[in-house]
Short mmCIF file of C-alpha atoms and ligand atoms in Angstrom, two decimals:
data_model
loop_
_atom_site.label_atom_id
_atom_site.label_comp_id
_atom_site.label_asym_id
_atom_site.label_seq_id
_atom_site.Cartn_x
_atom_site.Cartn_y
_atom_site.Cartn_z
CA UNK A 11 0.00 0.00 0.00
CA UNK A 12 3.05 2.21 0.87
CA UNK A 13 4.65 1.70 -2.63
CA UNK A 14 1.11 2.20 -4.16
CA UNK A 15 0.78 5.77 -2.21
CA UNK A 16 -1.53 4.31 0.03
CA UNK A 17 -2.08 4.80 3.48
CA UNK A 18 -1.04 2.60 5.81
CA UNK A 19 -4.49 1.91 7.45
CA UNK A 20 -5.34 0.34 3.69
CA UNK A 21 -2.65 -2.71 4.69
CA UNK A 22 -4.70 -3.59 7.80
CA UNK A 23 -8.27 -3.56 6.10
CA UNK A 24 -6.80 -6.11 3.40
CA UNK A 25 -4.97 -8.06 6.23
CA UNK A 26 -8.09 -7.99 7.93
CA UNK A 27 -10.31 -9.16 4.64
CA UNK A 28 -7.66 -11.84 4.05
CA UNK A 29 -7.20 -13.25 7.15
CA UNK A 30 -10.63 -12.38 9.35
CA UNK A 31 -13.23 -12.95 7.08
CA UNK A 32 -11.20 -14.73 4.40
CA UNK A 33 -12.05 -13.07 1.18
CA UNK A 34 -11.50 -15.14 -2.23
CA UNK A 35 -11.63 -12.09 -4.65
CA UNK A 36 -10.06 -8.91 -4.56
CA UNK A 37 -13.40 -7.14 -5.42
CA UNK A 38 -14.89 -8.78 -2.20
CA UNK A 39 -12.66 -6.48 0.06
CA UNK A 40 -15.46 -3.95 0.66
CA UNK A 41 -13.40 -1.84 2.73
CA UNK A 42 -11.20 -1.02 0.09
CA UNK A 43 -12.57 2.00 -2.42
CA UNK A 44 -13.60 0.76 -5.14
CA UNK A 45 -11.13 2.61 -7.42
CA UNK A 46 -8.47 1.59 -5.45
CA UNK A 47 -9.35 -2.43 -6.15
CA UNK A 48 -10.23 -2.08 -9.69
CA UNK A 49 -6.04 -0.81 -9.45
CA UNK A 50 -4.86 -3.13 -7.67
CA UNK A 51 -6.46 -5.68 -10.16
CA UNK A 52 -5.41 -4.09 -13.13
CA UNK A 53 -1.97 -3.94 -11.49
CA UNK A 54 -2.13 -8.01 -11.55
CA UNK A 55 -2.78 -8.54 -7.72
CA UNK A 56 -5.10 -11.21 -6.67
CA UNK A 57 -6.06 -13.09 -3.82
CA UNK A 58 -4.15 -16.98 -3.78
CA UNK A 59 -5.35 -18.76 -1.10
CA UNK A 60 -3.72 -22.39 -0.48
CA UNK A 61 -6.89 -24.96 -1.78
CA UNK A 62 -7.23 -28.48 -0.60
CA UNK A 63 -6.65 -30.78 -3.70
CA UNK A 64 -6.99 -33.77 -2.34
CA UNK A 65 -8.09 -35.37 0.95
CA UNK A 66 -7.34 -39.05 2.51
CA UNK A 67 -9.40 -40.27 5.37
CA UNK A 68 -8.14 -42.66 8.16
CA UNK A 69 -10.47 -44.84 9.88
CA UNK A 70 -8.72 -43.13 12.67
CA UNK A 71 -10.82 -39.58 11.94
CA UNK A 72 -7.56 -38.52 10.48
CA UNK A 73 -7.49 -36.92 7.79
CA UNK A 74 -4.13 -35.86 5.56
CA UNK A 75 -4.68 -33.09 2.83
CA UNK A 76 -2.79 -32.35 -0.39
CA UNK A 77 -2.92 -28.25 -0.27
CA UNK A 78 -2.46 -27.01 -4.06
CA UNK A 79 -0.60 -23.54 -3.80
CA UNK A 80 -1.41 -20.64 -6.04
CA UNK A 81 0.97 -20.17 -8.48
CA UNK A 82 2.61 -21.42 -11.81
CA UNK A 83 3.94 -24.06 -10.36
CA UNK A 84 0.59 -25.86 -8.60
CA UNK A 85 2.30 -27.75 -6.51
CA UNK A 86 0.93 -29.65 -3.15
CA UNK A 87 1.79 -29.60 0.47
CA UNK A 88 0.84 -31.86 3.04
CA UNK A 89 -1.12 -31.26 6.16
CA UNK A 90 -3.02 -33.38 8.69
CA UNK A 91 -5.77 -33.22 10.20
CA UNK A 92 -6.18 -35.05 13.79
CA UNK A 93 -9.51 -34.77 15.86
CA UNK A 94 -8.61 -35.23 19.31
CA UNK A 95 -5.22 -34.80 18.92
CA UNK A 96 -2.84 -37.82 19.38
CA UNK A 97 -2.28 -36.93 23.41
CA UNK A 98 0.69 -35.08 23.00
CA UNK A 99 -1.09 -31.99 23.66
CA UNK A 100 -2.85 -32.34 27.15
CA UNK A 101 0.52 -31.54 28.94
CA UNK A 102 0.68 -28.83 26.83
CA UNK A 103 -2.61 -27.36 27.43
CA UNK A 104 -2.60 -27.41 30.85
CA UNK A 105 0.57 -25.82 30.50
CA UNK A 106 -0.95 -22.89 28.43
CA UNK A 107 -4.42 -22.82 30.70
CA UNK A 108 -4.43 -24.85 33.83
CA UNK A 109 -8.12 -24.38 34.18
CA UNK A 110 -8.52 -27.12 31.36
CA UNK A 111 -9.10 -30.29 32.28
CA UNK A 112 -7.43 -32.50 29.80
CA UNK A 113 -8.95 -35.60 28.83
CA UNK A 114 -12.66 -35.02 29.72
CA UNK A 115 -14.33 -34.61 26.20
CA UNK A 116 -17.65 -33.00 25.99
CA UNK A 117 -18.67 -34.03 22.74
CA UNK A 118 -19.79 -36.97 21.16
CA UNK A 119 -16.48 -38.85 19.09
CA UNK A 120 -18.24 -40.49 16.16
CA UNK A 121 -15.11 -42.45 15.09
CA UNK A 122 -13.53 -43.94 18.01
CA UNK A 123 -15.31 -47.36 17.56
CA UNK A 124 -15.58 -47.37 13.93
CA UNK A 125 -12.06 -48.68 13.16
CA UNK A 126 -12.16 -51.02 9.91
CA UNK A 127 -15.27 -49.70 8.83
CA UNK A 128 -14.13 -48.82 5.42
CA UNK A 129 -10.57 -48.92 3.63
CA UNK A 130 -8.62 -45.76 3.77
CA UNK A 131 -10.10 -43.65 0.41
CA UNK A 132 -9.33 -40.50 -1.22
CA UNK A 133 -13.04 -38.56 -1.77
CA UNK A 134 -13.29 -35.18 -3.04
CA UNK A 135 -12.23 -31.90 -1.49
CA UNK A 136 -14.89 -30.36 -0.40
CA UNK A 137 -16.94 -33.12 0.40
CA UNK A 138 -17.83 -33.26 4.42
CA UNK A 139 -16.40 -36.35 5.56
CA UNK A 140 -18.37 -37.34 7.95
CA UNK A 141 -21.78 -36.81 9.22
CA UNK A 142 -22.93 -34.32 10.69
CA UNK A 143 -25.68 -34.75 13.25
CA UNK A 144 -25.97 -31.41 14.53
CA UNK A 145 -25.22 -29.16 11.04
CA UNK A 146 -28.69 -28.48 9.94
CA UNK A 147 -30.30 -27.95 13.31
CA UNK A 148 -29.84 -24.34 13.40
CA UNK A 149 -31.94 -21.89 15.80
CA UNK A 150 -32.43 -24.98 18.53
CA UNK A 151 -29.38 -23.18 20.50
CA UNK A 152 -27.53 -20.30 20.78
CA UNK A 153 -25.38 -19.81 17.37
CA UNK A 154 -22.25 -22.23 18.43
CA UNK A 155 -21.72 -25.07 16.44
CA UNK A 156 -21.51 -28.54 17.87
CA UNK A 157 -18.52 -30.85 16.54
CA UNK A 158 -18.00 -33.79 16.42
CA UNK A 159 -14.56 -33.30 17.65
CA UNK A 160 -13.72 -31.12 21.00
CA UNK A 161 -10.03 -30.83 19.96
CA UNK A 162 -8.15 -30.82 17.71
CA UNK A 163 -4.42 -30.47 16.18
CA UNK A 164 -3.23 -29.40 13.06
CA UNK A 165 -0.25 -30.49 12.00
CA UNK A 166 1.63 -27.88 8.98
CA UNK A 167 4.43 -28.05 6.42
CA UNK A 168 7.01 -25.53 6.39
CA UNK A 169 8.84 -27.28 3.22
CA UNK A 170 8.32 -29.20 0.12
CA UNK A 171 10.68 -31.98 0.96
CA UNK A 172 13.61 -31.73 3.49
CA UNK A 173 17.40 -31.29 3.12
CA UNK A 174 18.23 -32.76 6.62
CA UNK A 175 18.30 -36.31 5.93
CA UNK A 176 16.93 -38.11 8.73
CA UNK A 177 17.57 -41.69 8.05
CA UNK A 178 13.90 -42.76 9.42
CA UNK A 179 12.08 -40.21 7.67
CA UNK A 180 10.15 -40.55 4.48
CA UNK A 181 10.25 -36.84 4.05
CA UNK A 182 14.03 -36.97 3.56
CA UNK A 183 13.72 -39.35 0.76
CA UNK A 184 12.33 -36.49 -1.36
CA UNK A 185 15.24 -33.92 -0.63
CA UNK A 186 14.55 -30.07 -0.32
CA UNK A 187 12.26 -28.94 -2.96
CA UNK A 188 11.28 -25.62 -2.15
CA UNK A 189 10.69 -23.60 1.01
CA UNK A 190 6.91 -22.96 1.81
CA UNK A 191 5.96 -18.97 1.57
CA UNK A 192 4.38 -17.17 5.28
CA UNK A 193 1.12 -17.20 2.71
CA UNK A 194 1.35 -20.76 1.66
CA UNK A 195 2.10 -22.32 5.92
CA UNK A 196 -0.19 -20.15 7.17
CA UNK A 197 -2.68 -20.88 4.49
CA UNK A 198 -2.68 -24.25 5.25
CA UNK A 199 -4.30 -23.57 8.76
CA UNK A 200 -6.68 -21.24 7.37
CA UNK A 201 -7.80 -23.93 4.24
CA UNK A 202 -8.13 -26.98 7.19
CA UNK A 203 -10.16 -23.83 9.33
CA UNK A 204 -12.81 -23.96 6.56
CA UNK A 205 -12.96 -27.36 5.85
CA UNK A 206 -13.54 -28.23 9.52
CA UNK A 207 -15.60 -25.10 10.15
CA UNK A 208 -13.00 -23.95 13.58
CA UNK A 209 -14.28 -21.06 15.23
CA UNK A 210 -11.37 -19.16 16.04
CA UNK A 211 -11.22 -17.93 19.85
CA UNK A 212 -13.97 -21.04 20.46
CA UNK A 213 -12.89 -24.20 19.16
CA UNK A 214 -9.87 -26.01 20.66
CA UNK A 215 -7.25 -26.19 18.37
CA UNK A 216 -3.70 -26.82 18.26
CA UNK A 217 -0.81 -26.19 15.56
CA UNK A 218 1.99 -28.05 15.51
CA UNK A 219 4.67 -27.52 12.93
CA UNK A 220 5.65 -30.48 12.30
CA UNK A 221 4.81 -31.38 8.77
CA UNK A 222 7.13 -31.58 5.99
CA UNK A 223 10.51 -29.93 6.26
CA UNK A 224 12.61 -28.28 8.77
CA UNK A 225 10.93 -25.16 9.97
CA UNK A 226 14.03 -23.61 11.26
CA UNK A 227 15.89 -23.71 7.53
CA UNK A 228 12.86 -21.53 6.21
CA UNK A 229 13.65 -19.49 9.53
CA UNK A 230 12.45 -15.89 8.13
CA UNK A 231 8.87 -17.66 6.55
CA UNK A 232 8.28 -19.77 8.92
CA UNK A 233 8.32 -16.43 11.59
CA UNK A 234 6.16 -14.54 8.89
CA UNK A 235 3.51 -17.66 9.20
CA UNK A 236 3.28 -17.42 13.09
CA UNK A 237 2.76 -13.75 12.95
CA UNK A 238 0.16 -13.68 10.57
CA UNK A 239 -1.66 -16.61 12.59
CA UNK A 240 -1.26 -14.86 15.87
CA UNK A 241 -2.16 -11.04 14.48
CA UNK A 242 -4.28 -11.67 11.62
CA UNK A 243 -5.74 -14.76 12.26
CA UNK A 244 -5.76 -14.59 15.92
CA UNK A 245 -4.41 -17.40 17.65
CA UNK A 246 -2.52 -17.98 20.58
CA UNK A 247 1.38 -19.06 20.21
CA UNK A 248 0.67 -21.33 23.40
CA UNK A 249 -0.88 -23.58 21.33
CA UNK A 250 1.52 -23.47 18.50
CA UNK A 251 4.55 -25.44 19.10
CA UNK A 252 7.64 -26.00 16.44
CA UNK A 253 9.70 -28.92 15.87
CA UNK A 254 13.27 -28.53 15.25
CA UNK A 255 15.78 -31.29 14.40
CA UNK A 256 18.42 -29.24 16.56
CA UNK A 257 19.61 -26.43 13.67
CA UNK A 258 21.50 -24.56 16.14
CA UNK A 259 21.62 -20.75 14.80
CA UNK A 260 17.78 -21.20 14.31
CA UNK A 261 17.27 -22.04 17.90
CA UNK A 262 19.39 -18.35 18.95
CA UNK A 263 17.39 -16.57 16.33
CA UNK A 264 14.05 -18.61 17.79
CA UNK A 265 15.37 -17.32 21.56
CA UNK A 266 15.42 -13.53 20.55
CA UNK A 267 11.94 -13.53 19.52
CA UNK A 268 9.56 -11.75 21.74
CA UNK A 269 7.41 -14.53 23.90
CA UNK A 270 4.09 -13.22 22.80
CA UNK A 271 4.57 -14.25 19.58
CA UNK A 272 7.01 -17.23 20.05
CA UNK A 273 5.28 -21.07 19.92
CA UNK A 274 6.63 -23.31 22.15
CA UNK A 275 9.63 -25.74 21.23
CA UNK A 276 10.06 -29.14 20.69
CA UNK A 277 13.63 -30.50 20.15
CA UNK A 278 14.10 -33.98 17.88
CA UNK A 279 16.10 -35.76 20.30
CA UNK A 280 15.69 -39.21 18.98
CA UNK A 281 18.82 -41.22 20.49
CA UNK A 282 20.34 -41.43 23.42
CA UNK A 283 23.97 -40.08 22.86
CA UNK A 284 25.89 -38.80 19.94
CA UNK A 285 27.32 -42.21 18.48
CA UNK A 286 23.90 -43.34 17.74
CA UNK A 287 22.28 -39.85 17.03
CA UNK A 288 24.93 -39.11 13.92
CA UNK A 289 24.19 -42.49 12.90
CA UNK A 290 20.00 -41.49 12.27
CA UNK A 291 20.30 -37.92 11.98
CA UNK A 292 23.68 -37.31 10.19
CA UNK A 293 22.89 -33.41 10.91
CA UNK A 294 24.43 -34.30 14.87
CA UNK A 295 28.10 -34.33 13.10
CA UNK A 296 27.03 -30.23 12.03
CA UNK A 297 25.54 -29.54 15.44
CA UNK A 298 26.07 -32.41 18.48
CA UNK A 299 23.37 -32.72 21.37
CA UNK A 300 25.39 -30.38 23.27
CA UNK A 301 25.31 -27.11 21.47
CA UNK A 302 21.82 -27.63 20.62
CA UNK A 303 21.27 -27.91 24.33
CA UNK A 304 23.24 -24.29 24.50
CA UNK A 305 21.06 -23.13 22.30
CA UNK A 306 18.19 -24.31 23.75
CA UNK A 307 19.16 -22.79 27.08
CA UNK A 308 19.35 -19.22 25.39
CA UNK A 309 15.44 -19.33 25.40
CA UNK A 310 13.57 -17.76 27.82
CA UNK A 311 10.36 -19.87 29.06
CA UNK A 312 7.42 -18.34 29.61
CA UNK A 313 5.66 -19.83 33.17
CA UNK A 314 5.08 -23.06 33.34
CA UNK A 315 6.63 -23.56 30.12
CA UNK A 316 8.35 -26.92 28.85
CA UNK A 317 10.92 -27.70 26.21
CA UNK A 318 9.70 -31.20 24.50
CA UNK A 319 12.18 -33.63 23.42
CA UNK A 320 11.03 -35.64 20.92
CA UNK A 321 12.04 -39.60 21.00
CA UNK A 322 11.57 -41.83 18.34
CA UNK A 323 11.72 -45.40 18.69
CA UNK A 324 13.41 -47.73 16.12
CA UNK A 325 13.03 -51.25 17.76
CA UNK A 326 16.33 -52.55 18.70
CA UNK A 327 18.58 -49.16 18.10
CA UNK A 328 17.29 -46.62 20.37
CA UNK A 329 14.74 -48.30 21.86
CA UNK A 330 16.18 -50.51 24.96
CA UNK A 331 16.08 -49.97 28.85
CA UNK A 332 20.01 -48.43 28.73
CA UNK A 333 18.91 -45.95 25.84
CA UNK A 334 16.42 -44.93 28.82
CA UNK A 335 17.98 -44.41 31.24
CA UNK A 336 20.64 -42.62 29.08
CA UNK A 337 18.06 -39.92 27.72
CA UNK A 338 16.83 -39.27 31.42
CA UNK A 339 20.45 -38.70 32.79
CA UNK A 340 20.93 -36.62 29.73
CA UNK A 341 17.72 -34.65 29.87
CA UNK A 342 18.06 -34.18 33.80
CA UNK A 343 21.46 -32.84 33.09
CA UNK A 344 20.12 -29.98 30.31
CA UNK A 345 18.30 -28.34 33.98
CA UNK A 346 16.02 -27.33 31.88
CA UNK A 347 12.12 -27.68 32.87
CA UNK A 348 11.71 -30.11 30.03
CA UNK A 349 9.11 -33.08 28.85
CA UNK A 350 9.88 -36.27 26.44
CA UNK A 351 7.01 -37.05 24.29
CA UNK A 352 8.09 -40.84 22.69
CA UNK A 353 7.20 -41.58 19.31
CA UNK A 354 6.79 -45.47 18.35
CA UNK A 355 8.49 -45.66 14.53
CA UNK A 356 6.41 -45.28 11.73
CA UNK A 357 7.29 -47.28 8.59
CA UNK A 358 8.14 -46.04 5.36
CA UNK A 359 8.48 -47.96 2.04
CA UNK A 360 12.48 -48.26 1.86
CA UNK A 361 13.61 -47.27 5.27
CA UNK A 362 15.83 -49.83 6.76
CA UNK A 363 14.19 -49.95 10.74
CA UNK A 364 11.75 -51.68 12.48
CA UNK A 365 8.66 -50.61 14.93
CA UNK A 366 9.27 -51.53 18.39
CA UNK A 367 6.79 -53.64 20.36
CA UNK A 368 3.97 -52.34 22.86
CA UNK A 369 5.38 -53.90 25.47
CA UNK A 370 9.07 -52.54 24.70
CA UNK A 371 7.17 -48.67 24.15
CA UNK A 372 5.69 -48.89 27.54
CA UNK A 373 8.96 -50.29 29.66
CA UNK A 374 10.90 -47.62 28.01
CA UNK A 375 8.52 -44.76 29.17
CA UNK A 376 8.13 -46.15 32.45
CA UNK A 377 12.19 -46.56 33.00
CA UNK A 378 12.24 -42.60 31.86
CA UNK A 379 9.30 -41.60 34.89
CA UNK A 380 11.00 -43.97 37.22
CA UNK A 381 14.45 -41.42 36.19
CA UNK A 382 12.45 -38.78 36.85
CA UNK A 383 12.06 -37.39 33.92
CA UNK A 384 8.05 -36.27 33.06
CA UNK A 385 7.15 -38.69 29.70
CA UNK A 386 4.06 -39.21 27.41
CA UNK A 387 3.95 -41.43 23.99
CA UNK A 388 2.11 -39.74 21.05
CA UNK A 389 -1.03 -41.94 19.69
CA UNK A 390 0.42 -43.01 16.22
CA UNK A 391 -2.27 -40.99 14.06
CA UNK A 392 -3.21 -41.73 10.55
CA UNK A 393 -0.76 -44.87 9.79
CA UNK A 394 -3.15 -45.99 7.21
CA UNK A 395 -3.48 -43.18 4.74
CA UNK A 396 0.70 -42.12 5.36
CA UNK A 397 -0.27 -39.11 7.72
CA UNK A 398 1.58 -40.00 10.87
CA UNK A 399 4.82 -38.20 12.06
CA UNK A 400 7.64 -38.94 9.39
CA UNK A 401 5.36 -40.56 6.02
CA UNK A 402 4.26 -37.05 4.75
CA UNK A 403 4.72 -37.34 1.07
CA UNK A 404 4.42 -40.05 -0.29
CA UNK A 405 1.58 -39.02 -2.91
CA UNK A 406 2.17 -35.59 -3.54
CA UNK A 407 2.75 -36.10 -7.29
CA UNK A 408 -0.54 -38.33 -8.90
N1 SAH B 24 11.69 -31.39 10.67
C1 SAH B 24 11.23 -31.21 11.98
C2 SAH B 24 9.73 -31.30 12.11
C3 SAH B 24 9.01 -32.39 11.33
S1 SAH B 24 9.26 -34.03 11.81
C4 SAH B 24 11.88 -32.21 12.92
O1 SAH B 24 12.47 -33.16 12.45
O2 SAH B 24 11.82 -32.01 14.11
C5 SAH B 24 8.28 -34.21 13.29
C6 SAH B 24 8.75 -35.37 14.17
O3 SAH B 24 8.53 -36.63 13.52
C7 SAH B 24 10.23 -35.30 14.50
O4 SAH B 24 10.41 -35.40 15.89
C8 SAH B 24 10.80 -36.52 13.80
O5 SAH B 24 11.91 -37.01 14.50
C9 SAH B 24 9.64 -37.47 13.79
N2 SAH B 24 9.72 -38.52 12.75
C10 SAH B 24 10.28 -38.44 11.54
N3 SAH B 24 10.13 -39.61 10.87
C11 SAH B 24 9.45 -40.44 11.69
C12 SAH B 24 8.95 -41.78 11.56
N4 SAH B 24 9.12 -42.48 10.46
N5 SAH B 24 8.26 -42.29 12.60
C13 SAH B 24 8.04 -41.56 13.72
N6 SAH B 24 8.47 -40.31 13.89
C14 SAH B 24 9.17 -39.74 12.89
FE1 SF4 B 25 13.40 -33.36 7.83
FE2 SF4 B 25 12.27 -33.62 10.25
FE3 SF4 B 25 12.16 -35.64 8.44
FE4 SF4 B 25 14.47 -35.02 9.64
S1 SF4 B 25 12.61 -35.80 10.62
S2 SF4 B 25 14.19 -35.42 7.45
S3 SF4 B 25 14.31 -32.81 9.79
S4 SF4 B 25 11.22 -33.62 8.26
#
């Protein structure tokens, strides 16, 4: 608006258009003077909102989206969709309001017995996925909508592909394709938002950014994404949190950034020393446990605040009682107030490791609490249609 000779004021009402009520066209943004849009138009400006291309459902109530981005290019991200969450985010809620009492839902959860009904399916975007009881009974009470979910977490791409290699991840397999535009992460949020029909300020929902690619190599985008979601769109940063593989000089830049904008952190531990940690994430020889621990440290928590390390478990490499005890000696030693959220293994066509048992998941958690250390394992969401953590992208091209 500035370069156009604008006022400033005429920024906000199209932020405001974009992000608030979520025009499609240009022409819709009322605010705007009609001179000023017919301009704007003729100077080739449009709105692009990210579109949901595709959609696969889980009998889980998961559902993983292909997101087609404006542009020449048309090409799809991946986001996911998880009514209920997959647990990881009750600690975290009660961290961000203790008056919440996690794990007492108040709606009715239409999917939690219907497991094998029908064989994970692509249907059209667009289509509503599920029934909807209470949709059509408008007028019977006040104007909030019932859902059929009474949480839920988002989980968002930051990158097409990933350059960091991980040797468990799928996503590595496709290498860095291109970093994700503030537009095109947070337009993810806002395309799931409509499909799902959140009511921002009402509905219970939680970002994580933990999709596709390493937020913290698309530092300066990813930043733009939260800021538009927490001053356009209007969410809270408590209930955003970012997963970082440990890229150290995104963690300092991530600690100078005020706290009122700043979603919390979660740190991909994965293995219980170095030795082994190289050996799955080759990206430990560039930045060892220990300095991304400095960094780490360099953050200031806001009350009540964890850091999450992430742990995933490949059966037989980081996975037994001594790999444990290890992370709990090492994650009491960080002094920082910290949490380890366990992640069983999630197969990918090609990848060389092997799920651990149920009975190996549990011991493991229980040797870390019996250390000390504060531990919860995240409910494996979406196996069946490649949404859970680490098999985003496997169908991007059709
Ligand atoms: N790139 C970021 C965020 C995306 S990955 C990061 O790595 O932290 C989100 C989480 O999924 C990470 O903790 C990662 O270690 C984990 N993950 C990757 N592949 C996985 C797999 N196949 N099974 C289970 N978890 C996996
Ligand atoms: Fe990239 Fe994260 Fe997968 Fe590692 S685990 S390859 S950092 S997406």
């Amino acid at each position: 608006m500035d370069a156009l000779g604008e006022p400033a004021f005429r920024g906000r009402q199209i932020a405001e258009a974009l992000y608030r009520q979520r025009v499609e066209e240009l022409s819709s943004i009322t605010t705007l003077p009609k001179s000023l849009r017919d301009r704007l138009t003729a100077a080739g400006w449009r709105v692009g909102r990210p579109t949901i291309a595709q959609v696969f459902q889980s009998t889980d109530g998961t559902e993983r989206y292909l997101i087609r981005c404006p542009g020449p290019r048309a090409e799809t991200v991946e986001t996911v969709w998880m009514p209920e969450g997959d647990g990881s985010e009750l600690a975290d809620e009660e961290e961000a309001d203790p008056t919440t009492r996690p794990g007492a839902p108040s709606y009715p959860r239409p999917f939690a017995d219907r497991v094998g009904e029908h064989e994970p399916q692509s249907v059209r975007p667009g289509a509503p996925s599920y029934p909807r009881p209470f949709a059509d009974r408008v007028g019977e009470h006040e104007s909030r909508s019932i859902k059929p979910w009474s949480r839920a977490t988002i989980c968002v791409s930051s990158q097409i592909g990933c350059a960091v290699n991980c040797q468990f991840c799928l996503t590595a397999k496709l290498g860095l394709q291109r970093n994700l535009a503030a537009g095109e992460i947070a337009g993810q949020v806002l395309a799931v938002f409509d499909r799902q029909q959140v009511e921002v300020g009402r509905d219970r929902v939680n970002l994580v950014f933990m999709g596709m690619g390493e937020p913290f190599l698309n530092y300066d985008n990813f930043m733009a994404a939260v800021r538009l979601l927490v001053n356009e769109v209007g969410l809270s940063p408590q209930r955003m949190t970012v997963s970082t593989s440990g890229i150290v000089p995104g963690i300092e830049r991530f600690a100078a950034e005020p706290p009122e904008i700043r979603p919390r952190l979660a740190i991909s531990l994965n293995a219980p020393n170095n030795e082994v940690r190289a050996e799955v994430m080759p990206i430990n020889r560039k930045w060892p446990i220990e300095a991304v621990i400095d960094a780490v440290r360099q953050v200031r928590l806001r009350p009540r605040e964890r850091v999450t390390f992430e742990y995933v478990l490949l059966a037989g490499i980081t996975d037994q009682p001594e790999h444990a005890r290890e992370v709990a000696r090492l994650v009491r030693r960080t002094n920082l107030p910290a949490k380890v959220n366990l992640i069983a293994w999630n197969p990918g066509p090609g990848i060389p490791y092997a799920m651990p048992d149920p009975a190996t998941i549990e011991s493991f958690k229980q040797e870390l609490i019996a250390n000390g250390i504060t531990a919860y394992l995240r409910k494996p969401r979406g196996r069946d249609i490649y949404a859970a953590c680490g098999q985003l992208k496997r169908t991007v091209e059709r």
